[in-house]
Amino acid sequence: MVTDAEIKRINELAKKSREEGLTDEEKQEQQALRRKYIDAVKASLRANLESIRYVEDLEENGPIH
């Protein structure tokens, strides 16, 4: 899970990158934070997709709890 502070930092680094550029250390930090964010989005999407149940399956097998 990505915290609000991490999202804020991603945005700060993006703004700084556009305005004045980043140091090598900041570029590495930005890359790591972006990867963490992307992985969290993928995990959330995967969980949502896996929770989908088709109506036909529910009618044949009864509700899944």
mmCIF file with all atom_site columns, N, CA and C in Angstrom:
data_model
loop_
_atom_site.group_PDB
_atom_site.id
_atom_site.type_symbol
_atom_site.label_atom_id
_atom_site.label_alt_id
_atom_site.label_comp_id
_atom_site.label_asym_id
_atom_site.label_entity_id
_atom_site.label_seq_id
_atom_site.pdbx_PDB_ins_code
_atom_site.Cartn_x
_atom_site.Cartn_y
_atom_site.Cartn_z
_atom_site.occupancy
_atom_site.B_iso_or_equiv
_atom_site.pdbx_formal_charge
_atom_site.auth_seq_id
_atom_site.auth_comp_id
_atom_site.auth_asym_id
_atom_site.auth_atom_id
_atom_site.pdbx_PDB_model_num
ATOM 1   N N  . MET A 1 1  ? 0.844   -1.185  0.000   1.00 0.00 ? 1  MET A N  1
ATOM 2   C CA . MET A 1 1  ? 0.000   0.000   0.000   1.00 0.00 ? 1  MET A CA 1
ATOM 3   C C  . MET A 1 1  ? 0.886   1.244   0.000   1.00 0.00 ? 1  MET A C  1
ATOM 4   N N  . VAL A 1 2  ? 0.496   2.191   -0.786  1.00 0.00 ? 2  VAL A N  1
ATOM 5   C CA . VAL A 1 2  ? 1.230   3.440   -0.895  1.00 0.00 ? 2  VAL A CA 1
ATOM 6   C C  . VAL A 1 2  ? 0.565   4.468   0.007   1.00 0.00 ? 2  VAL A C  1
ATOM 7   N N  . THR A 1 3  ? 1.362   5.112   0.837   1.00 0.00 ? 3  THR A N  1
ATOM 8   C CA . THR A 1 3  ? 0.815   6.094   1.773   1.00 0.00 ? 3  THR A CA 1
ATOM 9   C C  . THR A 1 3  ? 0.612   7.439   1.085   1.00 0.00 ? 3  THR A C  1
ATOM 10  N N  . ASP A 1 4  ? -0.152  8.290   1.734   1.00 0.00 ? 4  ASP A N  1
ATOM 11  C CA . ASP A 1 4  ? -0.368  9.642   1.211   1.00 0.00 ? 4  ASP A CA 1
ATOM 12  C C  . ASP A 1 4  ? 0.945   10.406  1.139   1.00 0.00 ? 4  ASP A C  1
ATOM 13  N N  . ALA A 1 5  ? 1.819   10.186  2.112   1.00 0.00 ? 5  ALA A N  1
ATOM 14  C CA . ALA A 1 5  ? 3.118   10.861  2.120   1.00 0.00 ? 5  ALA A CA 1
ATOM 15  C C  . ALA A 1 5  ? 3.957   10.442  0.919   1.00 0.00 ? 5  ALA A C  1
ATOM 16  N N  . GLU A 1 6  ? 3.889   9.172   0.552   1.00 0.00 ? 6  GLU A N  1
ATOM 17  C CA . GLU A 1 6  ? 4.645   8.692   -0.602  1.00 0.00 ? 6  GLU A CA 1
ATOM 18  C C  . GLU A 1 6  ? 4.092   9.275   -1.903  1.00 0.00 ? 6  GLU A C  1
ATOM 19  N N  . ILE A 1 7  ? 2.778   9.366   -2.008  1.00 0.00 ? 7  ILE A N  1
ATOM 20  C CA . ILE A 1 7  ? 2.172   9.977   -3.195  1.00 0.00 ? 7  ILE A CA 1
ATOM 21  C C  . ILE A 1 7  ? 2.554   11.451  -3.279  1.00 0.00 ? 7  ILE A C  1
ATOM 22  N N  . LYS A 1 8  ? 2.547   12.121  -2.142  1.00 0.00 ? 8  LYS A N  1
ATOM 23  C CA . LYS A 1 8  ? 2.954   13.528  -2.106  1.00 0.00 ? 8  LYS A CA 1
ATOM 24  C C  . LYS A 1 8  ? 4.404   13.669  -2.571  1.00 0.00 ? 8  LYS A C  1
ATOM 25  N N  . ARG A 1 9  ? 5.258   12.755  -2.123  1.00 0.00 ? 9  ARG A N  1
ATOM 26  C CA . ARG A 1 9  ? 6.677   12.802  -2.509  1.00 0.00 ? 9  ARG A CA 1
ATOM 27  C C  . ARG A 1 9  ? 6.838   12.532  -4.018  1.00 0.00 ? 9  ARG A C  1
ATOM 28  N N  . ILE A 1 10 ? 6.073   11.601  -4.560  1.00 0.00 ? 10 ILE A N  1
ATOM 29  C CA . ILE A 1 10 ? 6.105   11.337  -6.007  1.00 0.00 ? 10 ILE A CA 1
ATOM 30  C C  . ILE A 1 10 ? 5.774   12.621  -6.764  1.00 0.00 ? 10 ILE A C  1
ATOM 31  N N  . ASN A 1 11 ? 4.747   13.312  -6.318  1.00 0.00 ? 11 ASN A N  1
ATOM 32  C CA . ASN A 1 11 ? 4.336   14.552  -6.979  1.00 0.00 ? 11 ASN A CA 1
ATOM 33  C C  . ASN A 1 11 ? 5.383   15.657  -6.836  1.00 0.00 ? 11 ASN A C  1
ATOM 34  N N  . GLU A 1 12 ? 6.008   15.733  -5.653  1.00 0.00 ? 12 GLU A N  1
ATOM 35  C CA . GLU A 1 12 ? 7.066   16.725  -5.441  1.00 0.00 ? 12 GLU A CA 1
ATOM 36  C C  . GLU A 1 12 ? 8.238   16.477  -6.390  1.00 0.00 ? 12 GLU A C  1
ATOM 37  N N  . LEU A 1 13 ? 8.628   15.217  -6.504  1.00 0.00 ? 13 LEU A N  1
ATOM 38  C CA . LEU A 1 13 ? 9.749   14.883  -7.385  1.00 0.00 ? 13 LEU A CA 1
ATOM 39  C C  . LEU A 1 13 ? 9.403   15.138  -8.846  1.00 0.00 ? 13 LEU A C  1
ATOM 40  N N  . ALA A 1 14 ? 8.165   14.864  -9.243  1.00 0.00 ? 14 ALA A N  1
ATOM 41  C CA . ALA A 1 14 ? 7.745   15.123  -10.621 1.00 0.00 ? 14 ALA A CA 1
ATOM 42  C C  . ALA A 1 14 ? 7.799   16.625  -10.920 1.00 0.00 ? 14 ALA A C  1
ATOM 43  N N  . LYS A 1 15 ? 7.333   17.419  -9.989  1.00 0.00 ? 15 LYS A N  1
ATOM 44  C CA . LYS A 1 15 ? 7.354   18.874  -10.168 1.00 0.00 ? 15 LYS A CA 1
ATOM 45  C C  . LYS A 1 15 ? 8.787   19.381  -10.248 1.00 0.00 ? 15 LYS A C  1
ATOM 46  N N  . LYS A 1 16 ? 9.634   18.906  -9.342  1.00 0.00 ? 16 LYS A N  1
ATOM 47  C CA . LYS A 1 16 ? 11.029  19.334  -9.341  1.00 0.00 ? 16 LYS A CA 1
ATOM 48  C C  . LYS A 1 16 ? 11.724  18.901  -10.629 1.00 0.00 ? 16 LYS A C  1
ATOM 49  N N  . SER A 1 17 ? 11.395  17.718  -11.113 1.00 0.00 ? 17 SER A N  1
ATOM 50  C CA . SER A 1 17 ? 11.987  17.211  -12.345 1.00 0.00 ? 17 SER A CA 1
ATOM 51  C C  . SER A 1 17 ? 11.659  18.124  -13.522 1.00 0.00 ? 17 SER A C  1
ATOM 52  N N  . ARG A 1 18 ? 10.429  18.585  -13.585 1.00 0.00 ? 18 ARG A N  1
ATOM 53  C CA . ARG A 1 18 ? 10.008  19.490  -14.669 1.00 0.00 ? 18 ARG A CA 1
ATOM 54  C C  . ARG A 1 18 ? 10.667  20.859  -14.554 1.00 0.00 ? 18 ARG A C  1
ATOM 55  N N  . GLU A 1 19 ? 10.808  21.348  -13.325 1.00 0.00 ? 19 GLU A N  1
ATOM 56  C CA . GLU A 1 19 ? 11.263  22.717  -13.115 1.00 0.00 ? 19 GLU A CA 1
ATOM 57  C C  . GLU A 1 19 ? 12.780  22.871  -13.140 1.00 0.00 ? 19 GLU A C  1
ATOM 58  N N  . GLU A 1 20 ? 13.487  21.983  -12.452 1.00 0.00 ? 20 GLU A N  1
ATOM 59  C CA . GLU A 1 20 ? 14.931  22.197  -12.324 1.00 0.00 ? 20 GLU A CA 1
ATOM 60  C C  . GLU A 1 20 ? 15.771  20.942  -12.504 1.00 0.00 ? 20 GLU A C  1
ATOM 61  N N  . GLY A 1 21 ? 15.140  19.796  -12.579 1.00 0.00 ? 21 GLY A N  1
ATOM 62  C CA . GLY A 1 21 ? 15.887  18.552  -12.732 1.00 0.00 ? 21 GLY A CA 1
ATOM 63  C C  . GLY A 1 21 ? 16.143  17.878  -11.398 1.00 0.00 ? 21 GLY A C  1
ATOM 64  N N  . LEU A 1 22 ? 16.493  16.607  -11.473 1.00 0.00 ? 22 LEU A N  1
ATOM 65  C CA . LEU A 1 22 ? 16.708  15.810  -10.273 1.00 0.00 ? 22 LEU A CA 1
ATOM 66  C C  . LEU A 1 22 ? 18.158  15.330  -10.203 1.00 0.00 ? 22 LEU A C  1
ATOM 67  N N  . THR A 1 23 ? 18.620  15.129  -8.973  1.00 0.00 ? 23 THR A N  1
ATOM 68  C CA . THR A 1 23 ? 19.922  14.512  -8.785  1.00 0.00 ? 23 THR A CA 1
ATOM 69  C C  . THR A 1 23 ? 19.777  13.016  -9.053  1.00 0.00 ? 23 THR A C  1
ATOM 70  N N  . ASP A 1 24 ? 20.892  12.324  -9.175  1.00 0.00 ? 24 ASP A N  1
ATOM 71  C CA . ASP A 1 24 ? 20.843  10.878  -9.407  1.00 0.00 ? 24 ASP A CA 1
ATOM 72  C C  . ASP A 1 24 ? 20.134  10.164  -8.256  1.00 0.00 ? 24 ASP A C  1
ATOM 73  N N  . GLU A 1 25 ? 20.375  10.624  -7.040  1.00 0.00 ? 25 GLU A N  1
ATOM 74  C CA . GLU A 1 25 ? 19.725  10.026  -5.866  1.00 0.00 ? 25 GLU A CA 1
ATOM 75  C C  . GLU A 1 25 ? 18.212  10.224  -5.919  1.00 0.00 ? 25 GLU A C  1
ATOM 76  N N  . GLU A 1 26 ? 17.786  11.415  -6.301  1.00 0.00 ? 26 GLU A N  1
ATOM 77  C CA . GLU A 1 26 ? 16.355  11.707  -6.400  1.00 0.00 ? 26 GLU A CA 1
ATOM 78  C C  . GLU A 1 26 ? 15.709  10.910  -7.529  1.00 0.00 ? 26 GLU A C  1
ATOM 79  N N  . LYS A 1 27 ? 16.435  10.707  -8.627  1.00 0.00 ? 27 LYS A N  1
ATOM 80  C CA . LYS A 1 27 ? 15.910  9.898   -9.731  1.00 0.00 ? 27 LYS A CA 1
ATOM 81  C C  . LYS A 1 27 ? 15.681  8.463   -9.281  1.00 0.00 ? 27 LYS A C  1
ATOM 82  N N  . GLN A 1 28 ? 16.600  7.926   -8.498  1.00 0.00 ? 28 GLN A N  1
ATOM 83  C CA . GLN A 1 28 ? 16.453  6.570   -7.977  1.00 0.00 ? 28 GLN A CA 1
ATOM 84  C C  . GLN A 1 28 ? 15.273  6.481   -7.022  1.00 0.00 ? 28 GLN A C  1
ATOM 85  N N  . GLU A 1 29 ? 15.131  7.494   -6.162  1.00 0.00 ? 29 GLU A N  1
ATOM 86  C CA . GLU A 1 29 ? 14.001  7.532   -5.235  1.00 0.00 ? 29 GLU A CA 1
ATOM 87  C C  . GLU A 1 29 ? 12.686  7.609   -6.003  1.00 0.00 ? 29 GLU A C  1
ATOM 88  N N  . GLN A 1 30 ? 12.642  8.448   -7.029  1.00 0.00 ? 30 GLN A N  1
ATOM 89  C CA . GLN A 1 30 ? 11.442  8.600   -7.839  1.00 0.00 ? 30 GLN A CA 1
ATOM 90  C C  . GLN A 1 30 ? 11.084  7.279   -8.515  1.00 0.00 ? 30 GLN A C  1
ATOM 91  N N  . GLN A 1 31 ? 12.073  6.620   -9.067  1.00 0.00 ? 31 GLN A N  1
ATOM 92  C CA . GLN A 1 31 ? 11.837  5.351   -9.744  1.00 0.00 ? 31 GLN A CA 1
ATOM 93  C C  . GLN A 1 31 ? 11.300  4.306   -8.765  1.00 0.00 ? 31 GLN A C  1
ATOM 94  N N  . ALA A 1 32 ? 11.867  4.236   -7.573  1.00 0.00 ? 32 ALA A N  1
ATOM 95  C CA . ALA A 1 32 ? 11.421  3.263   -6.573  1.00 0.00 ? 32 ALA A CA 1
ATOM 96  C C  . ALA A 1 32 ? 9.992   3.560   -6.113  1.00 0.00 ? 32 ALA A C  1
ATOM 97  N N  . LEU A 1 33 ? 9.685   4.835   -5.898  1.00 0.00 ? 33 LEU A N  1
ATOM 98  C CA . LEU A 1 33 ? 8.331   5.209   -5.480  1.00 0.00 ? 33 LEU A CA 1
ATOM 99  C C  . LEU A 1 33 ? 7.312   4.929   -6.578  1.00 0.00 ? 33 LEU A C  1
ATOM 100 N N  . ARG A 1 34 ? 7.678   5.212   -7.809  1.00 0.00 ? 34 ARG A N  1
ATOM 101 C CA . ARG A 1 34 ? 6.766   4.941   -8.922  1.00 0.00 ? 34 ARG A CA 1
ATOM 102 C C  . ARG A 1 34 ? 6.505   3.441   -9.054  1.00 0.00 ? 34 ARG A C  1
ATOM 103 N N  . ARG A 1 35 ? 7.546   2.631   -8.915  1.00 0.00 ? 35 ARG A N  1
ATOM 104 C CA . ARG A 1 35 ? 7.393   1.180   -9.007  1.00 0.00 ? 35 ARG A CA 1
ATOM 105 C C  . ARG A 1 35 ? 6.464   0.682   -7.902  1.00 0.00 ? 35 ARG A C  1
ATOM 106 N N  . LYS A 1 36 ? 6.643   1.207   -6.687  1.00 0.00 ? 36 LYS A N  1
ATOM 107 C CA . LYS A 1 36 ? 5.788   0.805   -5.569  1.00 0.00 ? 36 LYS A CA 1
ATOM 108 C C  . LYS A 1 36 ? 4.332   1.185   -5.859  1.00 0.00 ? 36 LYS A C  1
ATOM 109 N N  . TYR A 1 37 ? 4.111   2.374   -6.410  1.00 0.00 ? 37 TYR A N  1
ATOM 110 C CA . TYR A 1 37 ? 2.764   2.836   -6.732  1.00 0.00 ? 37 TYR A CA 1
ATOM 111 C C  . TYR A 1 37 ? 2.135   1.952   -7.804  1.00 0.00 ? 37 TYR A C  1
ATOM 112 N N  . ILE A 1 38 ? 2.881   1.673   -8.861  1.00 0.00 ? 38 ILE A N  1
ATOM 113 C CA . ILE A 1 38 ? 2.370   0.835   -9.950  1.00 0.00 ? 38 ILE A CA 1
ATOM 114 C C  . ILE A 1 38 ? 2.029   -0.560  -9.437  1.00 0.00 ? 38 ILE A C  1
ATOM 115 N N  . ASP A 1 39 ? 2.898   -1.125  -8.610  1.00 0.00 ? 39 ASP A N  1
ATOM 116 C CA . ASP A 1 39 ? 2.633   -2.450  -8.052  1.00 0.00 ? 39 ASP A CA 1
ATOM 117 C C  . ASP A 1 39 ? 1.371   -2.460  -7.192  1.00 0.00 ? 39 ASP A C  1
ATOM 118 N N  . ALA A 1 40 ? 1.154   -1.388  -6.438  1.00 0.00 ? 40 ALA A N  1
ATOM 119 C CA . ALA A 1 40 ? -0.045  -1.293  -5.599  1.00 0.00 ? 40 ALA A CA 1
ATOM 120 C C  . ALA A 1 40 ? -1.304  -1.196  -6.459  1.00 0.00 ? 40 ALA A C  1
ATOM 121 N N  . VAL A 1 41 ? -1.250  -0.431  -7.538  1.00 0.00 ? 41 VAL A N  1
ATOM 122 C CA . VAL A 1 41 ? -2.400  -0.307  -8.446  1.00 0.00 ? 41 VAL A CA 1
ATOM 123 C C  . VAL A 1 41 ? -2.705  -1.654  -9.090  1.00 0.00 ? 41 VAL A C  1
ATOM 124 N N  . LYS A 1 42 ? -1.667  -2.352  -9.534  1.00 0.00 ? 42 LYS A N  1
ATOM 125 C CA . LYS A 1 42 ? -1.858  -3.671  -10.146 1.00 0.00 ? 42 LYS A CA 1
ATOM 126 C C  . LYS A 1 42 ? -2.478  -4.652  -9.154  1.00 0.00 ? 42 LYS A C  1
ATOM 127 N N  . ALA A 1 43 ? -2.001  -4.644  -7.911  1.00 0.00 ? 43 ALA A N  1
ATOM 128 C CA . ALA A 1 43 ? -2.536  -5.556  -6.894  1.00 0.00 ? 43 ALA A CA 1
ATOM 129 C C  . ALA A 1 43 ? -4.003  -5.253  -6.619  1.00 0.00 ? 43 ALA A C  1
ATOM 130 N N  . SER A 1 44 ? -4.339  -3.979  -6.552  1.00 0.00 ? 44 SER A N  1
ATOM 131 C CA . SER A 1 44 ? -5.725  -3.579  -6.316  1.00 0.00 ? 44 SER A CA 1
ATOM 132 C C  . SER A 1 44 ? -6.617  -4.008  -7.470  1.00 0.00 ? 44 SER A C  1
ATOM 133 N N  . LEU A 1 45 ? -6.166  -3.783  -8.687  1.00 0.00 ? 45 LEU A N  1
ATOM 134 C CA . LEU A 1 45 ? -6.938  -4.184  -9.863  1.00 0.00 ? 45 LEU A CA 1
ATOM 135 C C  . LEU A 1 45 ? -7.119  -5.697  -9.898  1.00 0.00 ? 45 LEU A C  1
ATOM 136 N N  . ARG A 1 46 ? -6.045  -6.426  -9.617  1.00 0.00 ? 46 ARG A N  1
ATOM 137 C CA . ARG A 1 46 ? -6.113  -7.887  -9.623  1.00 0.00 ? 46 ARG A CA 1
ATOM 138 C C  . ARG A 1 46 ? -7.130  -8.384  -8.588  1.00 0.00 ? 46 ARG A C  1
ATOM 139 N N  . ALA A 1 47 ? -7.113  -7.791  -7.404  1.00 0.00 ? 47 ALA A N  1
ATOM 140 C CA . ALA A 1 47 ? -8.057  -8.188  -6.357  1.00 0.00 ? 47 ALA A CA 1
ATOM 141 C C  . ALA A 1 47 ? -9.496  -7.909  -6.784  1.00 0.00 ? 47 ALA A C  1
ATOM 142 N N  . ASN A 1 48 ? -9.712  -6.761  -7.414  1.00 0.00 ? 48 ASN A N  1
ATOM 143 C CA . ASN A 1 48 ? -11.051 -6.423  -7.892  1.00 0.00 ? 48 ASN A CA 1
ATOM 144 C C  . ASN A 1 48 ? -11.512 -7.383  -8.976  1.00 0.00 ? 48 ASN A C  1
ATOM 145 N N  . LEU A 1 49 ? -10.630 -7.699  -9.900  1.00 0.00 ? 49 LEU A N  1
ATOM 146 C CA . LEU A 1 49 ? -11.004 -8.613  -10.979 1.00 0.00 ? 49 LEU A CA 1
ATOM 147 C C  . LEU A 1 49 ? -11.276 -10.020 -10.454 1.00 0.00 ? 49 LEU A C  1
ATOM 148 N N  . GLU A 1 50 ? -10.503 -10.457 -9.480  1.00 0.00 ? 50 GLU A N  1
ATOM 149 C CA . GLU A 1 50 ? -10.696 -11.795 -8.928  1.00 0.00 ? 50 GLU A CA 1
ATOM 150 C C  . GLU A 1 50 ? -11.976 -11.912 -8.105  1.00 0.00 ? 50 GLU A C  1
ATOM 151 N N  . SER A 1 51 ? -12.504 -10.793 -7.645  1.00 0.00 ? 51 SER A N  1
ATOM 152 C CA . SER A 1 51 ? -13.730 -10.839 -6.844  1.00 0.00 ? 51 SER A CA 1
ATOM 153 C C  . SER A 1 51 ? -14.991 -10.823 -7.709  1.00 0.00 ? 51 SER A C  1
ATOM 154 N N  . ILE A 1 52 ? -14.835 -10.659 -9.009  1.00 0.00 ? 52 ILE A N  1
ATOM 155 C CA . ILE A 1 52 ? -15.985 -10.635 -9.916  1.00 0.00 ? 52 ILE A CA 1
ATOM 156 C C  . ILE A 1 52 ? -16.572 -12.039 -10.031 1.00 0.00 ? 52 ILE A C  1
ATOM 157 N N  . ARG A 1 53 ? -17.872 -12.127 -9.895  1.00 0.00 ? 53 ARG A N  1
ATOM 158 C CA . ARG A 1 53 ? -18.585 -13.395 -10.062 1.00 0.00 ? 53 ARG A CA 1
ATOM 159 C C  . ARG A 1 53 ? -19.609 -13.219 -11.162 1.00 0.00 ? 53 ARG A C  1
ATOM 160 N N  . TYR A 1 54 ? -19.688 -14.186 -12.040 1.00 0.00 ? 54 TYR A N  1
ATOM 161 C CA . TYR A 1 54 ? -20.642 -14.140 -13.138 1.00 0.00 ? 54 TYR A CA 1
ATOM 162 C C  . TYR A 1 54 ? -22.021 -14.556 -12.642 1.00 0.00 ? 54 TYR A C  1
ATOM 163 N N  . VAL A 1 55 ? -23.045 -13.948 -13.183 1.00 0.00 ? 55 VAL A N  1
ATOM 164 C CA . VAL A 1 55 ? -24.414 -14.238 -12.789 1.00 0.00 ? 55 VAL A CA 1
ATOM 165 C C  . VAL A 1 55 ? -24.735 -15.709 -13.047 1.00 0.00 ? 55 VAL A C  1
ATOM 166 N N  . GLU A 1 56 ? -24.277 -16.246 -14.164 1.00 0.00 ? 56 GLU A N  1
ATOM 167 C CA . GLU A 1 56 ? -24.541 -17.642 -14.481 1.00 0.00 ? 56 GLU A CA 1
ATOM 168 C C  . GLU A 1 56 ? -23.965 -18.577 -13.418 1.00 0.00 ? 56 GLU A C  1
ATOM 169 N N  . ASP A 1 57 ? -22.770 -18.265 -12.931 1.00 0.00 ? 57 ASP A N  1
ATOM 170 C CA . ASP A 1 57 ? -22.140 -19.081 -11.894 1.00 0.00 ? 57 ASP A CA 1
ATOM 171 C C  . ASP A 1 57 ? -22.941 -19.035 -10.593 1.00 0.00 ? 57 ASP A C  1
ATOM 172 N N  . LEU A 1 58 ? -23.459 -17.876 -10.259 1.00 0.00 ? 58 LEU A N  1
ATOM 173 C CA . LEU A 1 58 ? -24.235 -17.739 -9.027  1.00 0.00 ? 58 LEU A CA 1
ATOM 174 C C  . LEU A 1 58 ? -25.539 -18.516 -9.115  1.00 0.00 ? 58 LEU A C  1
ATOM 175 N N  . GLU A 1 59 ? -26.182 -18.484 -10.281 1.00 0.00 ? 59 GLU A N  1
ATOM 176 C CA . GLU A 1 59 ? -27.450 -19.185 -10.447 1.00 0.00 ? 59 GLU A CA 1
ATOM 177 C C  . GLU A 1 59 ? -27.262 -20.694 -10.369 1.00 0.00 ? 59 GLU A C  1
ATOM 178 N N  . GLU A 1 60 ? -26.170 -21.221 -10.916 1.00 0.00 ? 60 GLU A N  1
ATOM 179 C CA . GLU A 1 60 ? -25.931 -22.651 -10.929 1.00 0.00 ? 60 GLU A CA 1
ATOM 180 C C  . GLU A 1 60 ? -25.434 -23.175 -9.589  1.00 0.00 ? 60 GLU A C  1
ATOM 181 N N  . ASN A 1 61 ? -24.576 -22.407 -8.921  1.00 0.00 ? 61 ASN A N  1
ATOM 182 C CA . ASN A 1 61 ? -23.906 -22.898 -7.714  1.00 0.00 ? 61 ASN A CA 1
ATOM 183 C C  . ASN A 1 61 ? -24.388 -22.245 -6.433  1.00 0.00 ? 61 ASN A C  1
ATOM 184 N N  . GLY A 1 62 ? -25.255 -21.323 -6.505  1.00 0.00 ? 62 GLY A N  1
ATOM 185 C CA . GLY A 1 62 ? -25.678 -20.598 -5.325  1.00 0.00 ? 62 GLY A CA 1
ATOM 186 C C  . GLY A 1 62 ? -24.685 -19.498 -4.990  1.00 0.00 ? 62 GLY A C  1
ATOM 187 N N  . PRO A 1 63 ? -25.018 -18.614 -4.098  1.00 0.00 ? 63 PRO A N  1
ATOM 188 C CA . PRO A 1 63 ? -24.137 -17.497 -3.758  1.00 0.00 ? 63 PRO A CA 1
ATOM 189 C C  . PRO A 1 63 ? -22.821 -17.992 -3.139  1.00 0.00 ? 63 PRO A C  1
ATOM 190 N N  . ILE A 1 64 ? -21.757 -17.287 -3.435  1.00 0.00 ? 64 ILE A N  1
ATOM 191 C CA . ILE A 1 64 ? -20.460 -17.586 -2.854  1.00 0.00 ? 64 ILE A CA 1
ATOM 192 C C  . ILE A 1 64 ? -20.198 -16.567 -1.748  1.00 0.00 ? 64 ILE A C  1
ATOM 193 N N  . HIS A 1 65 ? -19.900 -17.064 -0.577  1.00 0.00 ? 65 HIS A N  1
ATOM 194 C CA . HIS A 1 65 ? -19.657 -16.164 0.562   1.00 0.00 ? 65 HIS A CA 1
ATOM 195 C C  . HIS A 1 65 ? -18.196 -16.101 0.858   1.00 0.00 ? 65 HIS A C  1
#
